[in-house]
Amino acid sequence: MKSIVVANWKMNPPTFREAKKLFDATKKAAERCRDISLIIAPPAIYLHELSANYKGKRISFAVQNAHSEESGAQTGEISIAQARDAGAGYVLVGHSERRAVGETNDDTRKKVAAALSLKMTPVLCIGETSRSSSGEHFSIIAEQLLAGIRDVPPAKISKVIIAYEPVWAIGGETTMSPRDMHTMAIFIRKTVVGVYGDVGHKVTILYGASVGEQNATAMMRDGDVRGFIVGHVSTNAERFTALLQALKKES
Ligand code: 13P
């Protein structure tokens, strides 16, 4: 099974010219990695031009956010249908940086269901903002997870990607340990199986928070994940290339 790497460019780079340069470098790196499915989530304003000019098969596109309604009076929003029309096959839902500006569990429920109904793949992002020894983060994760998949019929649960992003580890150089990720992956799968039965085992789990060339291989080997969602390293062509190369050696 191919591993999955999502490049979440967030609000970078500042110009289309630079985005094109980053895309070209990323494309080159992706072409050398047959066993990795690469999904690029550029700022939405760059999406159509990048996807329309890409003729290869190795890269897919995602939007970093989209509205669950198909159209209407929603100033400043982009619908999932519009994202699909612009070339996206994936939608990030409930990223912690969206939750921080007001996205709720109920919004994620609607977006996940809307994405699936338009045959797009939702990447449901879940993660606690902090951890204490009480283990409270497990109930936060269960709540975010169960809310996000609540309207997903059993036949479609295997199409949902769950991206676990511990918010406290985003943006730095320290990841959570692969051992802790393994525990979390078991918890996530158990929670999904608790609702859906055995088919829940098919859910895809990614890890995301400070993933780089220095820590990705250990996480891939021992973290029980299918791949990663990568933030700041994905906008550094040299480091992202090194990351893909490291994963290639691992697979
Ligand atoms: P960093 O890789 O910059 O920690 O960001 C993680 C993230 O938020 C990916 O969606």
CSV table of C-alpha atoms and ligand atoms in Angstrom, one decimal:
chain,number,residue,atom,x,y,z
A,1,MET,CA,0.0,0.0,0.0
A,2,LYS,CA,1.3,3.4,-0.9
A,3,SER,CA,2.1,5.8,1.8
A,4,ILE,CA,0.4,9.2,1.8
A,5,VAL,CA,2.0,12.6,2.3
A,6,VAL,CA,-0.1,15.7,2.4
A,7,ALA,CA,1.8,19.0,1.8
A,8,ASN,CA,-0.1,21.6,3.7
A,9,TRP,CA,1.3,24.9,2.5
A,10,LYS,CA,-1.0,26.9,4.8
A,11,MET,CA,-0.8,30.6,3.8
A,12,ASN,CA,2.4,30.3,1.8
A,13,PRO,CA,4.2,31.2,-0.3
A,14,PRO,CA,3.4,34.9,-0.8
A,15,THR,CA,3.3,35.0,-4.6
A,16,PHE,CA,2.1,32.6,-7.4
A,17,ARG,CA,5.5,32.8,-8.9
A,18,GLU,CA,7.0,31.3,-5.8
A,19,ALA,CA,4.2,28.8,-5.5
A,20,LYS,CA,5.0,27.6,-9.1
A,21,LYS,CA,8.6,27.3,-8.3
A,22,LEU,CA,7.9,25.3,-5.1
A,23,PHE,CA,5.4,23.1,-7.0
A,24,ASP,CA,8.0,22.3,-9.8
A,25,ALA,CA,10.6,21.3,-7.2
A,26,THR,CA,8.0,19.2,-5.3
A,27,LYS,CA,6.9,17.6,-8.5
A,28,LYS,CA,10.5,16.6,-9.4
A,29,ALA,CA,10.9,15.0,-5.9
A,30,ALA,CA,7.5,13.2,-6.2
A,31,GLU,CA,8.5,11.7,-9.5
A,32,ARG,CA,11.3,9.9,-7.9
A,33,CYS,CA,9.0,8.4,-5.2
A,34,ARG,CA,6.7,5.8,-6.8
A,35,ASP,CA,5.5,4.5,-3.5
A,36,ILE,CA,4.2,7.8,-2.1
A,37,SER,CA,0.9,9.4,-3.0
A,38,LEU,CA,1.5,13.1,-2.7
A,39,ILE,CA,-1.3,15.5,-2.0
A,40,ILE,CA,-0.6,19.2,-2.2
A,41,ALA,CA,-2.8,21.6,-0.4
A,42,PRO,CA,-1.9,25.0,-1.7
A,43,PRO,CA,-3.7,28.3,-0.9
A,44,ALA,CA,-7.0,28.0,-2.8
A,45,ILE,CA,-6.2,31.0,-5.0
A,46,TYR,CA,-3.3,29.0,-6.5
A,47,LEU,CA,-5.1,25.7,-6.9
A,48,HIS,CA,-6.7,25.9,-10.3
A,49,GLU,CA,-3.6,27.2,-12.1
A,50,LEU,CA,-1.4,24.6,-10.5
A,51,SER,CA,-3.7,21.7,-11.1
A,52,ALA,CA,-4.7,22.6,-14.7
A,53,ASN,CA,-1.1,22.7,-15.8
A,54,TYR,CA,-0.1,19.4,-14.1
A,55,LYS,CA,-0.3,16.5,-16.4
A,56,GLY,CA,1.2,13.8,-14.2
A,57,LYS,CA,-0.4,11.2,-12.0
A,58,ARG,CA,1.7,11.2,-8.9
A,59,ILE,CA,0.3,14.4,-7.3
A,60,SER,CA,-3.3,15.1,-6.2
A,61,PHE,CA,-4.6,18.4,-4.9
A,62,ALA,CA,-6.5,19.4,-1.7
A,63,VAL,CA,-8.1,22.5,-0.4
A,64,GLN,CA,-7.2,23.6,3.1
A,65,ASN,CA,-10.8,24.3,3.9
A,66,ALA,CA,-14.1,24.5,2.2
A,67,HIS,CA,-17.7,25.3,3.0
A,68,SER,CA,-20.2,22.5,3.2
A,69,GLU,CA,-23.0,24.2,1.2
A,70,GLU,CA,-22.8,23.9,-2.5
A,71,SER,CA,-23.5,27.6,-3.3
A,72,GLY,CA,-25.1,30.6,-1.7
A,73,ALA,CA,-24.6,33.8,0.2
A,74,GLN,CA,-21.3,33.0,2.0
A,75,THR,CA,-19.0,35.9,1.4
A,76,GLY,CA,-15.3,34.8,1.4
A,77,GLU,CA,-16.1,31.1,1.4
A,78,ILE,CA,-15.2,28.4,-1.2
A,79,SER,CA,-17.6,25.5,-1.6
A,80,ILE,CA,-16.4,21.9,-1.8
A,81,ALA,CA,-18.0,21.7,-5.3
A,82,GLN,CA,-15.9,24.7,-6.4
A,83,ALA,CA,-12.8,23.2,-5.0
A,84,ARG,CA,-13.5,20.0,-6.9
A,85,ASP,CA,-14.1,22.0,-10.1
A,86,ALA,CA,-10.7,23.7,-9.5
A,87,GLY,CA,-8.9,20.3,-9.4
A,88,ALA,CA,-9.0,19.2,-5.8
A,89,GLY,CA,-9.8,15.6,-4.9
A,90,TYR,CA,-9.3,16.1,-1.2
A,91,VAL,CA,-10.5,18.5,1.5
A,92,LEU,CA,-8.8,19.2,4.8
A,93,VAL,CA,-11.5,19.5,7.4
A,94,GLY,CA,-11.2,20.9,10.9
A,95,HIS,CA,-7.5,21.8,10.8
A,96,SER,CA,-6.5,23.1,14.3
A,97,GLU,CA,-5.8,26.5,12.7
A,98,ARG,CA,-9.4,26.6,11.4
A,99,ARG,CA,-10.7,25.4,14.8
A,100,ALA,CA,-8.8,28.2,16.4
A,101,VAL,CA,-10.8,30.7,14.4
A,102,GLY,CA,-14.2,29.2,15.2
A,103,GLU,CA,-14.7,25.9,13.2
A,104,THR,CA,-16.8,23.6,15.4
A,105,ASN,CA,-17.2,19.9,15.6
A,106,ASP,CA,-20.6,20.3,14.0
A,107,ASP,CA,-19.0,22.2,11.0
A,108,THR,CA,-16.6,19.3,10.5
A,109,ARG,CA,-19.5,16.8,10.5
A,110,LYS,CA,-21.2,18.7,7.7
A,111,LYS,CA,-18.0,19.1,5.7
A,112,VAL,CA,-17.0,15.5,5.9
A,113,ALA,CA,-20.4,14.4,4.8
A,114,ALA,CA,-20.5,17.0,2.0
A,115,ALA,CA,-17.1,16.0,0.7
A,116,LEU,CA,-18.1,12.3,0.5
A,117,SER,CA,-21.3,13.1,-1.2
A,118,LEU,CA,-19.3,14.9,-3.9
A,119,LYS,CA,-16.9,12.0,-4.2
A,120,MET,CA,-14.1,14.0,-2.6
A,121,THR,CA,-11.9,12.6,0.1
A,122,PRO,CA,-12.1,14.4,3.5
A,123,VAL,CA,-9.0,14.6,5.6
A,124,LEU,CA,-10.5,15.0,9.1
A,125,CYS,CA,-7.9,16.7,11.3
A,126,ILE,CA,-8.2,16.1,15.0
A,127,GLY,CA,-5.8,16.9,17.8
A,128,GLU,CA,-5.7,18.2,21.4
A,129,THR,CA,-4.1,21.6,22.2
A,130,SER,CA,-2.3,20.4,25.3
A,131,ARG,CA,-1.6,17.3,27.3
A,132,SER,CA,-1.6,16.5,31.0
A,133,SER,CA,-1.0,13.3,32.8
A,134,SER,CA,-4.8,12.9,33.4
A,135,GLY,CA,-5.1,11.5,29.8
A,136,GLU,CA,-7.9,14.0,29.1
A,137,HIS,CA,-6.7,14.2,25.5
A,138,PHE,CA,-8.2,10.9,24.7
A,139,SER,CA,-11.7,12.1,25.4
A,140,ILE,CA,-11.1,15.3,23.3
A,141,ILE,CA,-9.9,13.1,20.4
A,142,ALA,CA,-12.9,10.8,20.7
A,143,GLU,CA,-15.2,13.8,20.7
A,144,GLN,CA,-13.7,15.4,17.6
A,145,LEU,CA,-13.5,12.1,15.8
A,146,LEU,CA,-17.0,10.9,16.5
A,147,ALA,CA,-18.5,14.3,15.7
A,148,GLY,CA,-16.6,14.5,12.4
A,149,ILE,CA,-17.7,11.1,11.1
A,150,ARG,CA,-21.2,11.1,12.6
A,151,ASP,CA,-22.9,11.3,9.2
A,152,VAL,CA,-20.6,9.0,7.4
A,153,PRO,CA,-22.4,5.8,6.3
A,154,PRO,CA,-20.6,2.5,6.9
A,155,ALA,CA,-20.0,2.0,3.2
A,156,LYS,CA,-17.9,5.1,3.1
A,157,ILE,CA,-15.9,5.1,6.3
A,158,SER,CA,-12.9,3.5,4.6
A,159,LYS,CA,-12.8,6.6,2.4
A,160,VAL,CA,-12.2,9.0,5.3
A,161,ILE,CA,-8.6,10.0,6.2
A,162,ILE,CA,-8.0,10.9,9.8
A,163,ALA,CA,-5.1,13.2,10.4
A,164,TYR,CA,-4.0,13.3,14.0
A,165,GLU,CA,-2.2,16.5,14.7
A,166,PRO,CA,-1.2,17.2,18.3
A,167,VAL,CA,-1.5,20.9,18.3
A,168,TRP,CA,1.2,21.4,21.0
A,169,ALA,CA,3.7,19.8,18.6
A,170,ILE,CA,2.9,21.8,15.5
A,171,GLY,CA,5.4,24.2,14.0
A,172,GLY,CA,8.5,23.2,15.9
A,173,GLU,CA,11.1,20.6,15.5
A,174,THR,CA,9.9,18.1,18.1
A,175,THR,CA,7.4,15.5,17.2
A,176,MET,CA,5.5,13.3,19.5
A,177,SER,CA,7.2,10.0,19.9
A,178,PRO,CA,6.3,7.1,17.6
A,179,ARG,CA,5.4,5.1,20.6
A,180,ASP,CA,2.8,7.7,21.7
A,181,MET,CA,1.5,7.9,18.1
A,182,HIS,CA,1.1,4.2,18.0
A,183,THR,CA,-1.0,4.3,21.2
A,184,MET,CA,-3.1,7.1,19.6
A,185,ALA,CA,-3.5,5.2,16.3
A,186,ILE,CA,-4.8,2.2,18.3
A,187,PHE,CA,-7.2,4.5,20.2
A,188,ILE,CA,-8.5,6.1,17.0
A,189,ARG,CA,-9.0,2.8,15.3
A,190,LYS,CA,-10.7,1.4,18.3
A,191,THR,CA,-13.0,4.4,18.5
A,192,VAL,CA,-14.0,4.0,14.8
A,193,VAL,CA,-14.4,0.2,15.1
A,194,GLY,CA,-16.6,0.8,18.2
A,195,VAL,CA,-19.2,2.6,15.9
A,196,TYR,CA,-18.7,0.8,12.6
A,197,GLY,CA,-17.5,-2.6,13.5
A,198,ASP,CA,-14.7,-4.3,11.5
A,199,VAL,CA,-14.8,-2.0,8.5
A,200,GLY,CA,-13.5,0.7,10.9
A,201,HIS,CA,-10.1,-1.0,10.7
A,202,LYS,CA,-9.9,0.4,7.1
A,203,VAL,CA,-9.7,4.0,8.2
A,204,THR,CA,-6.5,5.7,7.1
A,205,ILE,CA,-4.5,7.4,9.8
A,206,LEU,CA,-1.9,10.1,9.2
A,207,TYR,CA,0.3,12.0,11.7
A,208,GLY,CA,1.0,15.7,11.4
A,209,ALA,CA,3.1,18.0,13.6
A,210,SER,CA,6.7,19.0,13.0
A,211,VAL,CA,7.3,16.2,10.5
A,212,GLY,CA,10.6,16.5,8.7
A,213,GLU,CA,13.3,14.5,7.1
A,214,GLN,CA,14.9,13.9,10.6
A,215,ASN,CA,11.9,12.1,12.2
A,216,ALA,CA,9.6,10.8,9.5
A,217,THR,CA,11.2,7.4,9.0
A,218,ALA,CA,11.0,6.4,12.7
A,219,MET,CA,7.4,7.6,12.8
A,220,MET,CA,6.5,5.6,9.7
A,221,ARG,CA,8.2,2.5,11.1
A,222,ASP,CA,6.8,2.6,14.6
A,223,GLY,CA,3.9,5.0,14.7
A,224,ASP,CA,1.3,2.8,13.0
A,225,VAL,CA,0.5,5.5,10.5
A,226,ARG,CA,0.0,5.4,6.7
A,227,GLY,CA,1.8,8.7,6.2
A,228,PHE,CA,1.9,12.4,7.1
A,229,ILE,CA,0.5,15.8,6.8
A,230,VAL,CA,3.4,18.2,6.6
A,231,GLY,CA,3.3,22.0,7.3
A,232,HIS,CA,6.4,24.2,7.3
A,233,VAL,CA,8.8,21.6,5.9
A,234,SER,CA,6.5,21.2,2.8
A,235,THR,CA,7.2,24.8,1.7
A,236,ASN,CA,11.0,24.3,1.9
A,237,ALA,CA,11.8,22.5,-1.4
A,238,GLU,CA,15.1,21.2,-0.2
A,239,ARG,CA,13.9,19.8,3.1
A,240,PHE,CA,10.7,18.4,1.6
A,241,THR,CA,12.7,16.6,-1.1
A,242,ALA,CA,14.9,15.1,1.7
A,243,LEU,CA,11.8,14.0,3.5
A,244,LEU,CA,10.4,12.2,0.5
A,245,GLN,CA,13.7,10.6,-0.2
A,246,ALA,CA,14.0,9.4,3.4
A,247,LEU,CA,10.5,7.8,3.2
A,248,LYS,CA,11.4,6.2,-0.1
A,249,LYS,CA,14.3,4.4,1.5
A,250,GLU,CA,12.0,3.3,4.2
A,251,SER,CA,9.4,1.8,1.9
B,1,13P,P1,4.1,21.7,10.9
B,1,13P,O1,4.6,20.6,10.0
B,1,13P,O2,4.6,23.0,10.5
B,1,13P,O3,4.3,21.4,12.3
B,1,13P,O4,2.5,21.8,10.7
B,1,13P,C1,1.7,20.7,10.9
B,1,13P,C2,0.4,21.0,10.3
B,1,13P,O5,-0.3,21.8,10.8
B,1,13P,C3,0.0,20.3,9.1
B,1,13P,O6,-1.3,20.4,8.8
